[in-house]
Amino acid sequence: MSGVPTPWKGYDDIVVGASITGHGRTITEADVLMYTALTTGFHQPIHTDLEYVRTRTGFAERLLPGPAIISYSIGLLGGTLVYRDITVAFAGLDNVRAKTPVFAGDTITPVATVASKRLTSNPERGLVTLSIEVKKATGETAMTYEYMLMVTVLS
């Protein structure tokens, strides 16, 4: 899809192979630090201690935690409103792969491709799998994962 994507009205509107590009977001130092402050498990020195990062990792800046990349990318895709009116529930997350780190100053943009869809045992529900690639402005892929949504079937 190019330009402003058309919101899906139901399961039948979803075409396997169709792509949606989310909005871009430039990550700030505050994003890195706020995420680590909000999630107790991410008080790791690679996210919080700049001197540790510079002397122990070879990186010049703190890394954005991987789960934050997922959170931001899902939010940036949701901001397109493509699946807002048909989403029933989050159904899963699979095959998460970090490809290259994200730092403050990097701009990320998620691209979702409809990988598959299937009906559930409930005739009013379907499952859609989106293959997500989070791209940096440099063209590098920061992360890939599969995001599954339960959606409404309007037949």
PDB file of C-alpha atoms in Angstrom:
ATOM      1  CA  MET A   1       0.000   0.000   0.000  1.00  0.00           C
ATOM      2  CA  SER A   2       1.283   3.454  -0.730  1.00  0.00           C
ATOM      3  CA  GLY A   3       0.172   6.768   0.705  1.00  0.00           C
ATOM      4  CA  VAL A   4      -2.478   6.624   3.393  1.00  0.00           C
ATOM      5  CA  PRO A   5      -3.570   3.010   3.858  1.00  0.00           C
ATOM      6  CA  THR A   6      -7.262   2.197   3.718  1.00  0.00           C
ATOM      7  CA  PRO A   7      -8.563   0.854   7.033  1.00  0.00           C
ATOM      8  CA  TRP A   8      -9.576  -2.785   6.944  1.00  0.00           C
ATOM      9  CA  LYS A   9     -13.305  -3.251   7.534  1.00  0.00           C
ATOM     10  CA  GLY A  10     -13.047  -6.969   8.222  1.00  0.00           C
ATOM     11  CA  TYR A  11     -11.160 -10.186   7.661  1.00  0.00           C
ATOM     12  CA  ASP A  12     -12.075 -10.314   3.960  1.00  0.00           C
ATOM     13  CA  ASP A  13     -10.323  -6.962   3.327  1.00  0.00           C
ATOM     14  CA  ILE A  14      -6.981  -8.422   4.393  1.00  0.00           C
ATOM     15  CA  VAL A  15      -4.833  -9.537   1.460  1.00  0.00           C
ATOM     16  CA  VAL A  16      -1.873 -11.857   2.046  1.00  0.00           C
ATOM     17  CA  GLY A  17       1.235 -10.132   0.702  1.00  0.00           C
ATOM     18  CA  ALA A  18      -0.089  -6.596   1.230  1.00  0.00           C
ATOM     19  CA  SER A  19       2.290  -4.223   3.032  1.00  0.00           C
ATOM     20  CA  ILE A  20       1.713  -1.372   5.443  1.00  0.00           C
ATOM     21  CA  THR A  21       4.394   1.161   6.346  1.00  0.00           C
ATOM     22  CA  GLY A  22       4.018   2.670   9.788  1.00  0.00           C
ATOM     23  CA  HIS A  23       4.973   6.145  10.814  1.00  0.00           C
ATOM     24  CA  GLY A  24       8.641   6.860  11.557  1.00  0.00           C
ATOM     25  CA  ARG A  25       9.967   7.854  14.962  1.00  0.00           C
ATOM     26  CA  THR A  26      13.325   9.272  15.958  1.00  0.00           C
ATOM     27  CA  ILE A  27      14.440   7.644  19.190  1.00  0.00           C
ATOM     28  CA  THR A  28      15.605  10.024  21.905  1.00  0.00           C
ATOM     29  CA  GLU A  29      17.869   9.555  24.903  1.00  0.00           C
ATOM     30  CA  ALA A  30      14.738  10.012  27.018  1.00  0.00           C
ATOM     31  CA  ASP A  31      13.104   7.062  25.206  1.00  0.00           C
ATOM     32  CA  VAL A  32      16.015   4.802  26.158  1.00  0.00           C
ATOM     33  CA  LEU A  33      16.100   5.913  29.786  1.00  0.00           C
ATOM     34  CA  MET A  34      12.316   6.045  30.306  1.00  0.00           C
ATOM     35  CA  TYR A  35      11.841   2.518  28.981  1.00  0.00           C
ATOM     36  CA  THR A  36      14.503   1.174  31.328  1.00  0.00           C
ATOM     37  CA  ALA A  37      12.938   3.091  34.232  1.00  0.00           C
ATOM     38  CA  LEU A  38       9.480   1.672  33.486  1.00  0.00           C
ATOM     39  CA  THR A  39      10.633  -1.930  33.165  1.00  0.00           C
ATOM     40  CA  THR A  40      12.538  -3.192  36.170  1.00  0.00           C
ATOM     41  CA  GLY A  41      14.182  -6.011  34.223  1.00  0.00           C
ATOM     42  CA  PHE A  42      16.016  -3.666  31.874  1.00  0.00           C
ATOM     43  CA  HIS A  43      18.273  -1.917  34.363  1.00  0.00           C
ATOM     44  CA  GLN A  44      21.229  -3.385  32.533  1.00  0.00           C
ATOM     45  CA  PRO A  45      24.373  -1.306  32.033  1.00  0.00           C
ATOM     46  CA  ILE A  46      24.079  -1.514  28.226  1.00  0.00           C
ATOM     47  CA  HIS A  47      20.905   0.571  28.577  1.00  0.00           C
ATOM     48  CA  THR A  48      21.782   2.822  31.520  1.00  0.00           C
ATOM     49  CA  ASP A  49      25.550   3.251  31.962  1.00  0.00           C
ATOM     50  CA  LEU A  50      27.201   5.226  29.174  1.00  0.00           C
ATOM     51  CA  GLU A  51      30.761   4.588  30.407  1.00  0.00           C
ATOM     52  CA  TYR A  52      30.100   0.849  30.592  1.00  0.00           C
ATOM     53  CA  VAL A  53      28.754   0.911  27.044  1.00  0.00           C
ATOM     54  CA  ARG A  54      31.771   2.806  25.721  1.00  0.00           C
ATOM     55  CA  THR A  55      34.401   0.715  27.512  1.00  0.00           C
ATOM     56  CA  ARG A  56      32.813  -2.740  27.336  1.00  0.00           C
ATOM     57  CA  THR A  57      30.735  -2.992  24.164  1.00  0.00           C
ATOM     58  CA  GLY A  58      32.437  -0.965  21.466  1.00  0.00           C
ATOM     59  CA  PHE A  59      29.283   1.120  21.028  1.00  0.00           C
ATOM     60  CA  ALA A  60      29.319   4.883  21.551  1.00  0.00           C
ATOM     61  CA  GLU A  61      25.780   5.179  22.954  1.00  0.00           C
ATOM     62  CA  ARG A  62      23.298   3.326  25.165  1.00  0.00           C
ATOM     63  CA  LEU A  63      21.177   0.753  23.332  1.00  0.00           C
ATOM     64  CA  LEU A  64      17.404   0.950  23.154  1.00  0.00           C
ATOM     65  CA  PRO A  65      16.110  -2.285  24.758  1.00  0.00           C
ATOM     66  CA  GLY A  66      14.817  -4.798  22.213  1.00  0.00           C
ATOM     67  CA  PRO A  67      11.310  -4.956  23.712  1.00  0.00           C
ATOM     68  CA  ALA A  68      11.123  -1.169  23.318  1.00  0.00           C
ATOM     69  CA  ILE A  69      11.742  -1.583  19.588  1.00  0.00           C
ATOM     70  CA  ILE A  70       8.789  -3.980  19.478  1.00  0.00           C
ATOM     71  CA  SER A  71       6.601  -1.612  21.521  1.00  0.00           C
ATOM     72  CA  TYR A  72       7.394   1.428  19.401  1.00  0.00           C
ATOM     73  CA  SER A  73       6.982  -0.429  16.117  1.00  0.00           C
ATOM     74  CA  ILE A  74       3.581  -1.864  17.083  1.00  0.00           C
ATOM     75  CA  GLY A  75       2.478   1.607  18.151  1.00  0.00           C
ATOM     76  CA  LEU A  76       3.749   3.176  14.924  1.00  0.00           C
ATOM     77  CA  LEU A  77       1.852   0.595  12.868  1.00  0.00           C
ATOM     78  CA  GLY A  78      -1.260   1.041  14.988  1.00  0.00           C
ATOM     79  CA  GLY A  79      -1.071   4.750  14.271  1.00  0.00           C
ATOM     80  CA  THR A  80      -1.927   4.014  10.639  1.00  0.00           C
ATOM     81  CA  LEU A  81      -5.401   2.970  11.874  1.00  0.00           C
ATOM     82  CA  VAL A  82      -5.433   0.156   9.301  1.00  0.00           C
ATOM     83  CA  TYR A  83      -6.466  -2.562  11.751  1.00  0.00           C
ATOM     84  CA  ARG A  84      -7.920  -0.460  14.574  1.00  0.00           C
ATOM     85  CA  ASP A  85     -11.594  -1.177  13.893  1.00  0.00           C
ATOM     86  CA  ILE A  86     -11.266  -4.936  13.446  1.00  0.00           C
ATOM     87  CA  THR A  87      -8.793  -5.967  16.152  1.00  0.00           C
ATOM     88  CA  VAL A  88     -10.311  -8.209  18.805  1.00  0.00           C
ATOM     89  CA  ALA A  89      -7.140  -9.196  20.671  1.00  0.00           C
ATOM     90  CA  PHE A  90      -3.382  -9.585  20.575  1.00  0.00           C
ATOM     91  CA  ALA A  91      -2.755 -13.215  19.605  1.00  0.00           C
ATOM     92  CA  GLY A  92       1.012 -13.649  19.733  1.00  0.00           C
ATOM     93  CA  LEU A  93       4.556 -12.655  18.939  1.00  0.00           C
ATOM     94  CA  ASP A  94       7.027 -15.048  17.337  1.00  0.00           C
ATOM     95  CA  ASN A  95      10.448 -15.257  15.727  1.00  0.00           C
ATOM     96  CA  VAL A  96      11.828 -12.038  17.209  1.00  0.00           C
ATOM     97  CA  ARG A  97      15.307 -11.303  15.870  1.00  0.00           C
ATOM     98  CA  ALA A  98      17.442  -8.275  16.701  1.00  0.00           C
ATOM     99  CA  LYS A  99      19.557  -7.481  13.651  1.00  0.00           C
ATOM    100  CA  THR A 100      21.343  -4.235  14.545  1.00  0.00           C
ATOM    101  CA  PRO A 101      21.135  -2.009  17.636  1.00  0.00           C
ATOM    102  CA  VAL A 102      18.994   1.102  17.885  1.00  0.00           C
ATOM    103  CA  PHE A 103      20.423   4.174  19.591  1.00  0.00           C
ATOM    104  CA  ALA A 104      19.154   7.642  20.465  1.00  0.00           C
ATOM    105  CA  GLY A 105      19.118   9.609  17.227  1.00  0.00           C
ATOM    106  CA  ASP A 106      18.120   6.627  15.079  1.00  0.00           C
ATOM    107  CA  THR A 107      14.818   6.895  13.233  1.00  0.00           C
ATOM    108  CA  ILE A 108      12.869   3.648  12.999  1.00  0.00           C
ATOM    109  CA  THR A 109      10.001   2.830  10.659  1.00  0.00           C
ATOM    110  CA  PRO A 110       8.081  -0.459  10.772  1.00  0.00           C
ATOM    111  CA  VAL A 111       6.949  -2.218   7.610  1.00  0.00           C
ATOM    112  CA  ALA A 112       4.307  -4.936   8.033  1.00  0.00           C
ATOM    113  CA  THR A 113       3.541  -7.527   5.391  1.00  0.00           C
ATOM    114  CA  VAL A 114       0.509  -9.771   5.762  1.00  0.00           C
ATOM    115  CA  ALA A 115       2.169 -13.195   5.969  1.00  0.00           C
ATOM    116  CA  SER A 116      -0.941 -15.297   6.514  1.00  0.00           C
ATOM    117  CA  LYS A 117      -4.527 -15.312   7.651  1.00  0.00           C
ATOM    118  CA  ARG A 118      -6.893 -18.043   8.728  1.00  0.00           C
ATOM    119  CA  LEU A 119     -10.299 -18.444  10.245  1.00  0.00           C
ATOM    120  CA  THR A 120     -10.629 -19.746  13.792  1.00  0.00           C
ATOM    121  CA  SER A 121     -13.141 -22.254  15.141  1.00  0.00           C
ATOM    122  CA  ASN A 122     -15.309 -19.225  15.953  1.00  0.00           C
ATOM    123  CA  PRO A 123     -16.777 -18.116  12.599  1.00  0.00           C
ATOM    124  CA  GLU A 124     -16.732 -14.488  13.774  1.00  0.00           C
ATOM    125  CA  ARG A 125     -12.946 -14.457  14.317  1.00  0.00           C
ATOM    126  CA  GLY A 126      -9.835 -14.756  12.201  1.00  0.00           C
ATOM    127  CA  LEU A 127      -6.104 -14.764  12.919  1.00  0.00           C
ATOM    128  CA  VAL A 128      -3.767 -12.559  10.911  1.00  0.00           C
ATOM    129  CA  THR A 129       0.019 -12.835  11.027  1.00  0.00           C
ATOM    130  CA  LEU A 130       1.987  -9.738  10.113  1.00  0.00           C
ATOM    131  CA  SER A 131       5.669 -10.116   9.290  1.00  0.00           C
ATOM    132  CA  ILE A 132       7.282  -6.977  10.716  1.00  0.00           C
ATOM    133  CA  GLU A 133      10.576  -5.469   9.628  1.00  0.00           C
ATOM    134  CA  VAL A 134      11.755  -2.474  11.642  1.00  0.00           C
ATOM    135  CA  LYS A 135      13.993  -0.365   9.417  1.00  0.00           C
ATOM    136  CA  LYS A 136      16.423   2.359  10.405  1.00  0.00           C
ATOM    137  CA  ALA A 137      16.740   5.494   8.271  1.00  0.00           C
ATOM    138  CA  THR A 138      20.127   4.126   7.159  1.00  0.00           C
ATOM    139  CA  GLY A 139      18.304   1.254   5.450  1.00  0.00           C
ATOM    140  CA  GLU A 140      19.526  -1.291   7.985  1.00  0.00           C
ATOM    141  CA  THR A 141      17.039  -3.717   9.492  1.00  0.00           C
ATOM    142  CA  ALA A 142      16.970  -3.263  13.257  1.00  0.00           C
ATOM    143  CA  MET A 143      14.551  -6.097  14.055  1.00  0.00           C
ATOM    144  CA  THR A 144      12.181  -8.611  12.524  1.00  0.00           C
ATOM    145  CA  TYR A 145       9.291 -10.461  14.149  1.00  0.00           C
ATOM    146  CA  GLU A 146       5.843 -11.910  13.543  1.00  0.00           C
ATOM    147  CA  TYR A 147       2.878 -10.165  15.150  1.00  0.00           C
ATOM    148  CA  MET A 148      -0.453 -11.987  15.356  1.00  0.00           C
ATOM    149  CA  LEU A 149      -3.836 -10.356  15.767  1.00  0.00           C
ATOM    150  CA  MET A 150      -7.287 -11.814  16.258  1.00  0.00           C
ATOM    151  CA  VAL A 151      -9.665  -9.879  14.026  1.00  0.00           C
ATOM    152  CA  THR A 152     -13.373  -9.598  13.313  1.00  0.00           C
ATOM    153  CA  VAL A 153     -14.879 -11.535  10.418  1.00  0.00           C
ATOM    154  CA  LEU A 154     -17.759  -9.636   8.824  1.00  0.00           C
ATOM    155  CA  SER A 155     -19.553 -12.010   6.476  1.00  0.00           C
TER     156      SER A 155
END
